[in-house]
Amino acid sequence: MALLQIAEPGMSTAPHQHRLAVGIDLGTTNSLVATIRSGIPEVLSDEDGRQLLPSVVRYLANGNANIGHKAQAHQTTDPKNTIVSVKRFMGRGLKDIAHAENLPYDFVDAPGMVQINTVAGVKSPVETSAQILATLRQRAEDSLGDDLVGAVITVPAYFDDAQRQATKDAAQLAGINVLRLLSEPTAAAIAYGLDHAKEGVYAVYDLGGGTFDISILKLSKGVFEVLSTGGDSALGGDDFDHRLFCWINEQARLAPLSEHDTATLMVKARQAKELLSTNDETTIDAILKSGEIVQVTITAHTFAEITRHLVGKTMNAIRKAMRDADVSVEDVDGVVMVGGATRMPHVRRAVSEFFHTIPHANIDPDKVVALGAAIQANLLAGNRAEGDDWLLLDVTPLSLGIETMGGLVEKIIPRNSTIPCARAQEFTTFKDGQTALAVHVVQGERELVSDCRSLARFELRGIPPMAAGAARIRVTYQVDADGLLAVSARETRSGVEASITVKPSYGLGDDEVARMLQDSYSSAQGDMQMRALREEQVEAERILLATQSALDTDADLLDDAEQDALAKLVIGVRDAIHRSNDTSLEAGARQDALHAAVQALAKGTEDFAARRMDKSVRKALAGKSLDEI
Ligand code: ADP
Ligand code: MG
């Protein structure tokens, strides 16, 4: 198989020198750090031998914070200051957060990303994530006894620019050099060595604590392309706990519970759920605050029955993702199980029945992402075996484009381009003497700027005055390996340059990406017509400007009648432009009418143009003898 080779600048190493790099799974529920030791990927433990770090941070009144298990223990006693699932808030504004009103936090709707007011002050999701990352970094340095060269950090495949940037910012705050952000399903596929497997389509089924993600990947030429992503951001292992909790309540005929008893029983339910993955039955024992004793036995079979509908929900999401990717069950060459909740045997059975295949599940499903990231980090840090120096690539989820005249989008980097990538396109000025150019960067599949998402704007100034169309402005879009975009514009004659790194204020959810794609398919034809109309409008504006500038300098070449005739044609074009914005008329008809007016003006100015040409030739020749010419 042909594999893509990418040399990472500054990454070549002296032989025999191992550079310490780790993979980090910054999860919604749990986070982990893994590395390669003596050629074998392994997850690193804390001093108590625990590998999973709960992604929980509790802020204290003295300004300090507890991180991990200690913080998790206070989730029910101090919910307001104990931040769980901070990953859901990364790169998001308050309005992007589902059911924020049901969460116990005191949210501050800051511009860009939401913040949380705690006893230790206002905290941004980036800071909270940084504290989790710093804990893992410390763990790595303690157990490996050396400084880190860098880390590969995983993110969900559907994370957009803002969410990725927030993750990178958190790493930087934690003092971690990010070698690369890697998508979670791709990391899992790498852990199973699928990148060395045969080319084909793979499904990654990830059921974590609070989220379900399904990704359909296609491996070809060493590149994993994400064909589609789907899932349910409000479905995970927690829902199985909750279902079991309700069942216990019914069985024991409990009276409405206090908050404390609810919390106690929820913990018991979670433990029972986890035990049932390896035991045929288990008993839930608890003594409530009221003194009431709860003792209920449940079999694995019953547990599977009462949670069957939750598994069913994941199957519906798989069907949808397969439809989006346009693949059928027969097309799928392998299935990977990810997430602690896929330890439940009835979940595995359902997936295996769906795909008619035994899924890859022999690596711990809650560690597989971190292990894959560690393998990638090891390669990126330059610890490569002979013949092993390839890297896997991701793709851009939506097209990246630029606004052109008339509010149209010119796509520069099409959707699904493998990253890192760079593309350039040349543009020119619209008006005579134009000295500045506004660059508007947009993301999306539609033809009109108003239907795409605006990412950034900047200006290229100091272009020397030239005739319209004479300047050559080269706009370059560059997406780095983490999916972040840098845009630069350069006027090639004068060398003036301007650039920007795109850090959008907040992001799009996977649903929104899906919606934007859907919109682009369903409105493709209308968009093309609108585009043709806008192009005609731009042409009309251009010819009006050119005519005006000719009249300004050379009106004396025309007699009064000719000037009147020309003025009528100009008014005709102005009127047609005006009418072309009348949305009660059909776009095709508006374009035809405008085209006719523009053609009439073009024809009507032919003679004038010829006289201007004569005049300038005469001027050039004036006072010169024949042999000078
Ligand atoms: P995330 O990706 O959201 O950070 P994880 O992959 O760590 O989450 O999965 C956490 C979920 O896995 C929790 O709901 C936890 O109860 C569940 N889980 C862990 N071990 C088991 C097990 N043995 N059986 C069933 N569920 C388990
Ligand atoms: Mg996970």
XYZ file of C-alpha atoms and ligand atoms in Angstrom:
657
model
C 0.000 0.000 0.000
C 1.269 3.464 -0.839
C 1.651 5.494 2.288
C 1.933 9.224 2.430
C 5.185 10.501 3.775
C 5.399 13.758 5.588
C 8.558 15.124 7.090
C 7.810 17.070 10.219
C 10.064 20.127 10.296
C 12.567 20.063 13.108
C 11.557 16.582 14.094
C 14.593 14.617 12.987
C 16.388 13.070 15.918
C 19.764 11.687 16.714
C 19.738 7.896 16.439
C 19.129 5.797 19.577
C 17.758 8.719 21.479
C 14.212 8.165 22.716
C 12.101 11.267 22.907
C 9.375 11.256 25.485
C 5.961 11.725 23.905
C 2.508 10.787 25.156
C -1.008 10.364 23.879
C -3.804 11.983 25.850
C -7.496 11.092 25.663
C -9.179 14.181 27.092
C -12.567 12.559 27.630
C -15.956 13.865 28.702
C -16.093 11.448 31.646
C -12.539 10.131 32.019
C -9.135 11.218 30.758
C -6.003 9.126 30.299
C -2.368 9.423 29.327
C -0.442 6.693 27.521
C 3.036 6.248 26.093
C 5.220 3.707 24.326
C 7.674 1.926 26.585
C 10.083 -0.559 25.064
C 7.968 -0.585 21.940
C 4.733 -1.377 23.779
C 1.895 1.124 24.250
C 0.745 1.416 27.866
C -1.524 3.618 29.944
C 0.194 5.395 32.843
C -1.197 5.118 36.385
C -1.305 7.571 39.269
C 0.492 6.793 42.548
C -2.492 4.711 43.652
C -2.332 2.595 40.521
C -5.441 4.113 38.940
C -5.360 4.649 35.178
C -8.569 6.615 34.559
C -8.625 10.201 35.757
C -12.242 11.370 36.134
C -12.564 14.562 34.046
C -13.801 16.492 37.083
C -12.416 19.672 38.655
C -13.712 21.077 41.957
C -12.891 24.684 42.784
C -12.276 25.561 46.436
C -12.844 28.802 48.314
C -9.101 29.218 48.931
C -8.561 29.439 45.173
C -7.172 25.913 44.813
C -8.760 23.021 42.966
C -9.161 19.256 43.367
C -8.839 17.244 40.204
C -10.042 13.719 39.405
C -11.272 11.239 42.021
C -11.166 13.702 44.879
C -13.255 16.190 42.940
C -15.675 13.495 41.772
C -16.424 12.570 45.392
C -17.942 16.036 45.854
C -20.026 16.094 42.728
C -23.236 15.729 44.743
C -22.263 17.751 47.818
C -20.832 20.752 45.974
C -22.286 20.607 42.450
C -22.006 24.341 41.787
C -18.205 24.338 42.068
C -17.560 20.834 40.772
C -17.248 20.945 36.999
C -18.023 17.666 35.234
C -18.118 17.092 31.463
C -16.313 20.372 30.765
C -15.577 19.023 27.290
C -19.153 19.876 26.335
C -18.410 23.573 26.906
C -15.146 23.804 24.972
C -15.293 26.428 22.246
C -19.009 26.949 22.831
C -21.160 29.960 23.629
C -23.957 29.730 26.180
C -26.568 29.381 23.458
C -24.748 26.333 22.013
C -25.074 24.366 25.250
C -28.049 22.041 25.363
C -30.228 22.413 28.484
C -27.823 24.784 30.229
C -30.707 25.707 32.555
C -30.733 22.140 33.958
C -27.036 22.243 34.880
C -26.008 23.287 38.389
C -23.517 25.923 37.207
C -23.587 29.677 37.406
C -22.821 30.358 33.740
C -21.413 33.669 32.553
C -22.220 34.331 28.915
C -18.849 35.739 27.904
C -18.272 36.709 24.264
C -16.964 33.655 22.472
C -16.808 30.917 25.039
C -19.091 30.434 28.033
C -17.492 30.779 31.505
C -18.494 29.458 34.922
C -18.614 31.491 38.097
C -17.181 29.439 41.022
C -16.054 30.118 44.604
C -12.558 30.453 43.169
C -13.630 33.044 40.586
C -14.799 32.898 36.975
C -13.319 29.919 35.127
C -13.226 29.268 31.410
C -13.604 25.714 30.050
C -10.082 26.124 28.674
C -8.681 26.661 32.190
C -10.627 23.736 33.616
C -9.453 21.432 30.829
C -5.918 22.734 31.316
C -6.049 21.576 34.939
C -6.972 18.064 33.844
C -4.222 18.098 31.222
C -1.647 19.434 33.683
C -2.477 16.566 36.062
C -1.839 14.062 33.282
C 1.348 15.816 32.254
C 2.596 15.631 35.835
C 1.701 11.956 35.947
C 3.676 11.307 32.765
C 6.739 13.214 33.919
C 6.680 11.530 37.329
C 6.376 8.021 35.976
C 8.778 8.502 33.077
C 11.253 10.675 34.938
C 11.811 13.084 32.087
C 10.376 16.178 30.427
C 7.820 15.686 27.684
C 8.700 16.504 24.093
C 5.028 16.762 23.366
C 1.643 15.102 23.236
C -0.972 14.006 20.756
C -4.360 14.964 22.150
C -7.532 13.385 20.841
C -10.744 15.210 19.979
C -14.079 13.950 18.618
C -14.145 13.722 14.839
C -16.897 16.322 14.669
C -15.017 18.973 16.715
C -14.874 22.175 14.694
C -12.164 24.836 14.541
C -13.274 26.611 17.709
C -13.425 23.413 19.756
C -10.051 22.257 18.449
C -8.496 25.635 19.113
C -9.889 25.613 22.661
C -8.318 22.185 23.201
C -4.979 23.432 21.905
C -5.181 26.510 24.103
C -5.852 24.294 27.139
C -2.777 22.215 26.323
C -0.652 25.313 25.982
C -1.911 26.573 29.335
C -0.924 23.213 30.833
C 2.569 23.612 29.384
C 2.120 20.825 26.869
C 3.532 21.039 23.373
C 0.813 19.696 21.087
C 2.333 17.527 18.391
C -1.076 17.082 16.851
C -4.756 16.878 17.566
C -6.068 13.520 16.388
C -9.661 12.446 15.975
C -10.785 9.844 18.524
C -12.083 7.231 16.055
C -8.869 7.491 14.048
C -6.838 6.984 17.242
C -8.855 3.862 18.072
C -8.331 2.507 14.567
C -4.579 3.095 14.907
C -4.508 1.243 18.251
C -5.900 -1.801 16.449
C -3.332 -1.406 13.693
C -6.043 -0.946 11.093
C -3.829 1.539 9.323
C -1.753 -1.506 8.360
C -4.863 -3.501 7.496
C -6.454 -3.719 4.096
C -7.937 -0.559 2.628
C -11.627 -0.309 3.268
C -14.446 1.057 5.377
C -14.417 0.851 9.171
C -17.055 1.759 11.743
C -16.024 3.062 15.159
C -18.737 2.668 17.832
C -17.919 4.831 20.875
C -20.262 4.664 23.871
C -18.732 6.712 26.708
C -20.189 8.058 29.934
C -22.484 10.699 28.533
C -22.081 10.602 24.769
C -22.458 8.187 21.903
C -20.413 8.711 18.723
C -20.457 6.629 15.600
C -17.875 7.336 12.899
C -17.584 5.753 9.509
C -13.968 5.876 8.340
C -12.483 5.003 5.021
C -8.869 3.933 4.864
C -7.139 4.465 1.554
C -3.498 5.163 0.780
C -2.649 5.447 4.451
C -5.246 8.133 5.024
C -8.274 7.736 7.245
C -11.042 9.818 5.797
C -14.048 10.471 8.011
C -16.977 9.610 5.732
C -19.563 10.527 8.305
C -20.083 11.058 11.992
C -23.229 10.707 14.011
C -24.481 9.734 17.396
C -26.250 11.257 20.338
C -24.582 13.806 22.585
C -27.040 12.968 25.375
C -26.744 9.166 25.477
C -24.094 7.177 27.317
C -23.287 4.840 30.192
C -24.902 7.331 32.602
C -28.297 6.624 31.049
C -27.886 2.917 31.806
C -27.114 3.857 35.442
C -30.213 5.977 35.541
C -32.422 3.265 34.083
C -31.125 0.771 36.651
C -31.651 3.324 39.431
C -35.302 3.700 38.396
C -35.706 -0.070 38.258
C -34.301 -0.429 41.805
C -36.757 2.214 42.970
C -39.668 0.321 41.458
C -38.533 -3.047 42.825
C -37.927 -1.764 46.348
C -41.059 0.420 46.195
C -39.133 3.337 47.587
C -40.786 6.571 48.622
C -39.476 9.731 46.872
C -35.792 9.957 47.762
C -33.789 12.786 49.239
C -30.986 14.250 47.154
C -28.437 12.413 49.266
C -30.145 9.027 48.920
C -30.524 9.556 45.189
C -26.797 10.181 44.918
C -26.003 7.074 46.996
C -28.242 4.836 44.924
C -26.922 6.250 41.632
C -23.397 5.287 42.649
C -24.650 1.795 43.597
C -26.444 1.510 40.270
C -23.292 2.384 38.382
C -21.274 -0.190 40.302
C -23.929 -2.842 39.689
C -24.002 -2.028 35.976
C -20.242 -2.438 35.738
C -20.310 -5.730 37.687
C -23.013 -7.109 35.415
C -20.605 -6.880 32.494
C -18.699 -9.817 33.990
C -21.192 -11.416 36.414
C -24.523 -13.120 35.752
C -26.159 -11.374 38.663
C -25.459 -8.893 41.426
C -27.162 -7.515 44.520
C -27.596 -3.835 45.279
C -27.308 -3.233 49.037
C -27.822 0.189 50.586
C -28.983 1.763 53.804
C -30.831 5.003 53.192
C -30.742 8.092 55.413
C -34.282 7.214 56.553
C -32.925 3.930 57.908
C -34.682 1.988 55.174
C -32.670 -0.969 53.864
C -32.518 -1.592 50.122
C -31.586 -5.045 48.895
C -32.377 -5.939 45.299
C -30.872 -8.617 43.105
C -30.717 -8.224 39.336
C -29.551 -10.635 36.645
C -27.541 -9.635 33.585
C -30.481 -10.813 31.512
C -32.933 -8.471 33.239
C -30.484 -5.584 33.002
C -30.194 -6.169 29.259
C -33.994 -6.196 28.973
C -34.565 -2.940 30.847
C -31.908 -1.081 28.851
C -32.692 -2.577 25.456
C -34.283 0.678 24.199
C -31.056 2.593 24.927
C -29.048 0.178 22.793
C -31.744 0.517 20.141
C -31.189 4.265 20.035
C -27.538 3.730 19.150
C -28.557 1.397 16.331
C -30.761 4.104 14.816
C -27.835 6.510 14.899
C -25.629 3.937 13.152
C -28.192 3.524 10.386
C -28.263 7.268 9.858
C -24.455 7.595 9.789
C -24.256 4.739 7.273
C -26.821 6.480 5.081
C -24.865 9.738 5.297
C -21.672 7.920 4.313
C -23.575 6.057 1.611
C -22.294 2.667 2.754
C -24.154 -0.543 3.554
C -23.388 -3.214 6.152
C -21.652 -5.329 3.483
C -19.264 -2.468 2.708
C -17.949 -2.359 6.286
C -14.665 -4.234 6.654
C -14.344 -3.946 10.423
C -15.908 -2.472 13.547
C -14.042 -1.013 16.519
C -15.534 -0.760 20.017
C -14.566 2.307 22.046
C -15.754 3.694 25.401
C -16.161 2.067 28.821
C -19.865 1.428 28.247
C -19.132 -0.968 25.356
C -17.995 -3.430 28.023
C -21.671 -4.311 28.454
C -22.121 -7.664 26.699
C -25.556 -6.866 25.334
C -24.155 -3.756 23.646
C -21.469 -5.863 21.978
C -24.024 -8.453 20.899
C -26.262 -5.833 19.329
C -23.358 -4.283 17.387
C -22.142 -7.641 16.230
C -25.601 -8.661 15.052
C -26.014 -5.366 13.230
C -22.760 -5.635 11.296
C -22.716 -9.466 11.032
C -19.185 -9.464 12.353
C -17.318 -9.740 15.653
C -16.145 -6.211 16.524
C -12.577 -5.466 17.560
C -12.817 -5.331 21.335
C -9.768 -7.033 22.801
C -8.124 -3.726 23.781
C -9.747 -2.096 26.844
C -12.403 0.124 25.268
C -11.783 2.988 27.683
C -8.045 2.978 26.913
C -7.975 2.333 23.211
C -8.114 6.011 22.187
C -5.226 6.999 24.481
C -3.162 4.034 23.252
C -3.699 4.973 19.602
C -2.738 8.567 20.409
C 0.437 7.315 22.111
C 1.429 5.357 19.002
C 0.923 8.450 16.875
C 2.811 10.660 19.371
C 5.732 8.278 19.346
C 5.978 8.515 15.564
C 5.626 12.294 15.552
C 8.318 12.694 18.181
C 10.675 10.955 15.828
C 10.891 7.567 17.530
C 10.311 5.759 14.306
C 11.310 2.312 13.293
C 12.870 1.843 9.860
C 10.167 1.875 7.187
C 7.623 3.119 9.672
C 7.884 6.816 8.993
C 4.414 7.618 7.762
C 1.709 9.646 9.345
C -2.025 9.432 9.235
C -4.041 12.329 8.053
C -7.435 13.779 8.779
C -9.716 15.754 6.491
C -11.534 19.102 6.604
C -15.215 18.639 7.533
C -16.560 21.621 5.527
C -15.262 23.658 2.594
C -13.302 26.827 3.303
C -13.870 29.715 0.956
C -13.589 33.436 0.377
C -16.207 36.080 -0.328
C -16.021 37.526 -3.823
C -17.955 40.414 -5.392
C -21.703 40.082 -5.160
C -21.637 38.136 -1.897
C -20.583 34.927 -3.648
C -18.350 32.225 -2.186
C -15.318 30.942 -4.017
C -14.274 27.655 -2.425
C -10.551 27.488 -1.879
C -10.163 24.295 0.140
C -12.949 21.855 -0.667
C -14.573 19.746 2.012
C -12.874 16.414 2.764
C -9.417 17.663 1.704
C -6.756 15.759 3.603
C -4.886 17.954 6.058
C -2.401 19.506 6.386
C -2.986 21.271 3.084
C -2.489 24.618 1.391
C -4.207 26.098 -1.654
C -3.848 29.480 -3.284
C -5.988 31.405 -5.706
C -5.487 34.720 -7.504
C -7.904 37.592 -7.258
C -7.911 41.099 -8.630
C -9.326 44.523 -7.875
C -12.739 45.684 -8.963
C -12.300 49.443 -9.126
C -9.695 51.699 -10.714
C -7.241 52.883 -8.095
C -8.511 50.449 -5.461
C -5.865 50.343 -2.705
C -7.426 47.975 -0.190
C -9.097 44.609 -0.376
C -11.365 43.029 2.224
C -10.774 39.322 2.720
C -13.731 37.500 4.238
C -13.106 33.863 5.162
C -16.164 31.594 5.242
C -16.923 27.949 5.894
C -19.681 25.943 4.276
C -20.930 24.344 1.085
C -23.374 26.976 -0.177
C -22.858 29.442 -3.023
C -23.845 32.602 -1.154
C -21.893 34.108 1.726
C -25.109 34.734 3.622
C -25.708 30.960 3.749
C -22.228 30.098 5.010
C -20.553 30.602 8.356
C -18.302 33.611 8.678
C -14.924 32.687 10.200
C -12.831 35.829 9.905
C -12.273 39.097 8.075
C -9.164 41.119 7.424
C -7.920 43.764 5.030
C -5.033 43.934 2.641
C -4.015 47.612 2.509
C -1.397 49.576 0.608
C -2.050 48.114 -2.838
C -0.539 50.653 -5.292
C -3.308 52.337 -7.331
C -3.795 50.517 -10.631
C -6.543 50.102 -13.198
C -9.310 47.708 -12.161
C -8.254 44.159 -12.845
C -4.526 44.929 -13.020
C -3.561 43.994 -9.457
C -2.685 40.337 -8.801
C -3.659 39.274 -5.305
C -2.712 35.801 -4.270
C -4.754 34.469 -1.373
C -3.381 31.379 0.343
C -5.340 29.124 2.679
C -3.332 26.807 4.836
C -4.856 24.218 7.167
C -2.365 22.735 9.605
C -2.353 19.188 10.895
C -4.718 20.156 13.716
C -7.322 21.525 11.348
C -6.582 25.187 12.099
C -6.669 27.688 9.272
C -4.224 30.477 8.426
C -5.042 32.841 5.556
C -2.664 35.228 3.840
C -3.105 37.669 0.969
C -0.259 39.135 -1.091
C -0.299 41.588 -3.950
C 2.361 40.059 -6.151
C 3.546 43.225 -7.960
C 4.118 45.389 -4.903
C 4.664 42.584 -2.415
C 2.269 44.056 0.184
C 0.965 41.323 2.423
C -1.559 40.680 5.186
C -2.506 37.533 7.039
C -4.628 36.140 9.803
C -4.901 32.947 11.832
C -8.484 31.943 12.109
C -9.712 31.512 15.637
C -13.472 31.550 15.349
C -15.182 32.712 18.516
C -17.352 29.658 18.906
C -18.236 26.627 17.034
C -20.662 24.495 15.178
C -22.107 21.302 16.566
C -22.091 18.087 14.550
C -25.793 18.608 13.981
C -25.073 21.978 12.463
C -22.376 20.593 10.186
C -24.851 17.958 9.059
C -27.522 20.595 8.530
C -25.203 22.828 6.512
C -24.303 19.915 4.249
C -27.929 18.925 3.885
C -28.883 22.511 2.997
C -26.179 22.645 0.377
C -27.461 19.509 -1.340
C -31.094 20.512 -1.284
C -30.523 24.074 -2.459
C -27.808 23.448 -5.023
C -29.907 24.422 -8.031
C -31.376 27.575 -6.525
C -27.874 28.530 -5.433
C -26.479 28.164 -8.949
C -29.201 30.449 -10.310
C -28.568 32.996 -7.568
C -24.877 32.792 -8.351
C -25.449 33.489 -12.051
C -27.610 36.478 -11.132
C -25.012 37.844 -8.723
C -22.307 37.466 -11.349
C -24.433 39.427 -13.793
C -24.928 42.139 -11.153
C -21.191 42.357 -10.604
C -20.630 42.661 -14.345
C -23.269 45.409 -14.528
C -21.617 47.391 -11.711
C -18.268 47.001 -13.404
C -19.453 48.319 -16.779
C -21.196 51.275 -15.077
C -17.966 52.199 -13.303
C -15.926 51.878 -16.492
C -18.402 54.016 -18.449
C -18.425 56.708 -15.784
C -14.658 56.876 -15.640
C -14.473 57.167 -19.449
C -17.041 59.973 -19.420
C -15.117 61.778 -16.685
C -12.049 62.069 -18.874
C -13.347 62.019 -22.447
C -16.921 63.340 -22.540
C -15.742 65.931 -25.122
C -15.420 63.178 -27.717
C -19.228 62.880 -27.789
C -21.780 65.404 -29.007
C -24.851 66.239 -26.917
C -27.146 63.736 -28.643
C -24.588 60.984 -28.186
C -24.145 61.872 -24.531
C -27.931 61.735 -24.040
C -28.158 58.339 -25.722
C -25.382 57.000 -23.513
C -26.990 58.449 -20.388
C -30.209 56.594 -21.287
C -28.354 53.298 -21.569
C -26.646 53.935 -18.206
C -30.037 54.595 -16.618
C -31.324 51.421 -18.258
C -28.577 49.388 -16.546
C -29.145 51.129 -13.188
C -32.860 50.342 -13.383
C -32.168 46.761 -14.343
C -29.803 46.378 -11.369
C -32.494 47.774 -9.142
C -35.148 45.438 -10.518
C -32.781 42.465 -10.307
C -33.095 42.658 -6.525
C -36.856 42.274 -6.677
C -37.310 38.847 -5.135
C -40.924 38.595 -6.269
C -39.537 37.835 -9.741
C -37.868 34.566 -10.638
C -34.018 34.686 -10.519
C -33.596 33.478 -14.119
C -35.868 36.222 -15.480
C -34.091 38.906 -13.439
C -30.773 37.744 -14.801
C -32.006 37.787 -18.415
C -33.350 41.352 -18.107
C -30.126 42.577 -16.539
C -28.043 40.820 -19.156
C -29.979 42.567 -21.943
C -29.414 46.011 -20.382
C -25.692 45.334 -19.907
C -25.364 44.158 -23.523
C -27.138 47.297 -24.740
C -24.719 49.529 -22.844
C -21.733 47.539 -24.065
C -22.934 47.916 -27.672
C -23.770 51.607 -27.196
C -20.265 52.407 -25.959
C -18.359 50.575 -28.711
C -18.021 53.676 -30.868
C -17.036 55.842 -27.889
C -14.364 53.309 -26.951
C -12.964 53.394 -30.493
C -12.712 57.194 -30.417
C -10.952 57.077 -27.044
C -8.498 54.574 -28.455
C -7.777 56.897 -31.463
C -7.284 59.807 -29.115
C -4.783 58.017 -26.942
C -2.867 56.783 -29.976
C -2.736 60.333 -31.375
C -1.567 61.581 -28.003
C 1.177 58.973 -27.875
C 2.361 59.890 -31.345
C 2.098 63.658 -30.943
C 5.335 65.495 -31.527
C 7.259 62.406 -32.585
C 8.899 62.040 -35.985
C 8.172 58.954 -38.067
C 11.481 57.240 -37.458
C 11.002 57.608 -33.727
C 7.981 55.335 -33.901
P -15.739 9.139 28.098
O -15.251 8.786 26.742
O -17.095 9.791 28.073
O -14.757 9.929 28.888
P -15.372 6.361 29.083
O -15.007 5.745 27.780
O -14.353 6.375 30.141
O -16.034 7.792 28.919
O -16.672 5.550 29.618
C -17.252 5.814 30.844
C -18.485 4.954 30.971
O -18.113 3.569 30.874
C -19.188 5.118 32.309
O -20.584 5.210 32.108
C -18.839 3.823 33.020
O -19.811 3.438 33.973
C -18.793 2.850 31.865
N -18.088 1.612 32.206
C -16.824 1.475 32.658
N -16.559 0.196 32.923
C -17.676 -0.507 32.640
C -18.042 -1.891 32.721
N -17.209 -2.814 33.190
N -19.291 -2.236 32.346
C -20.162 -1.324 31.908
N -19.892 -0.018 31.811
C -18.658 0.390 32.184
Mg -14.095 8.717 25.121
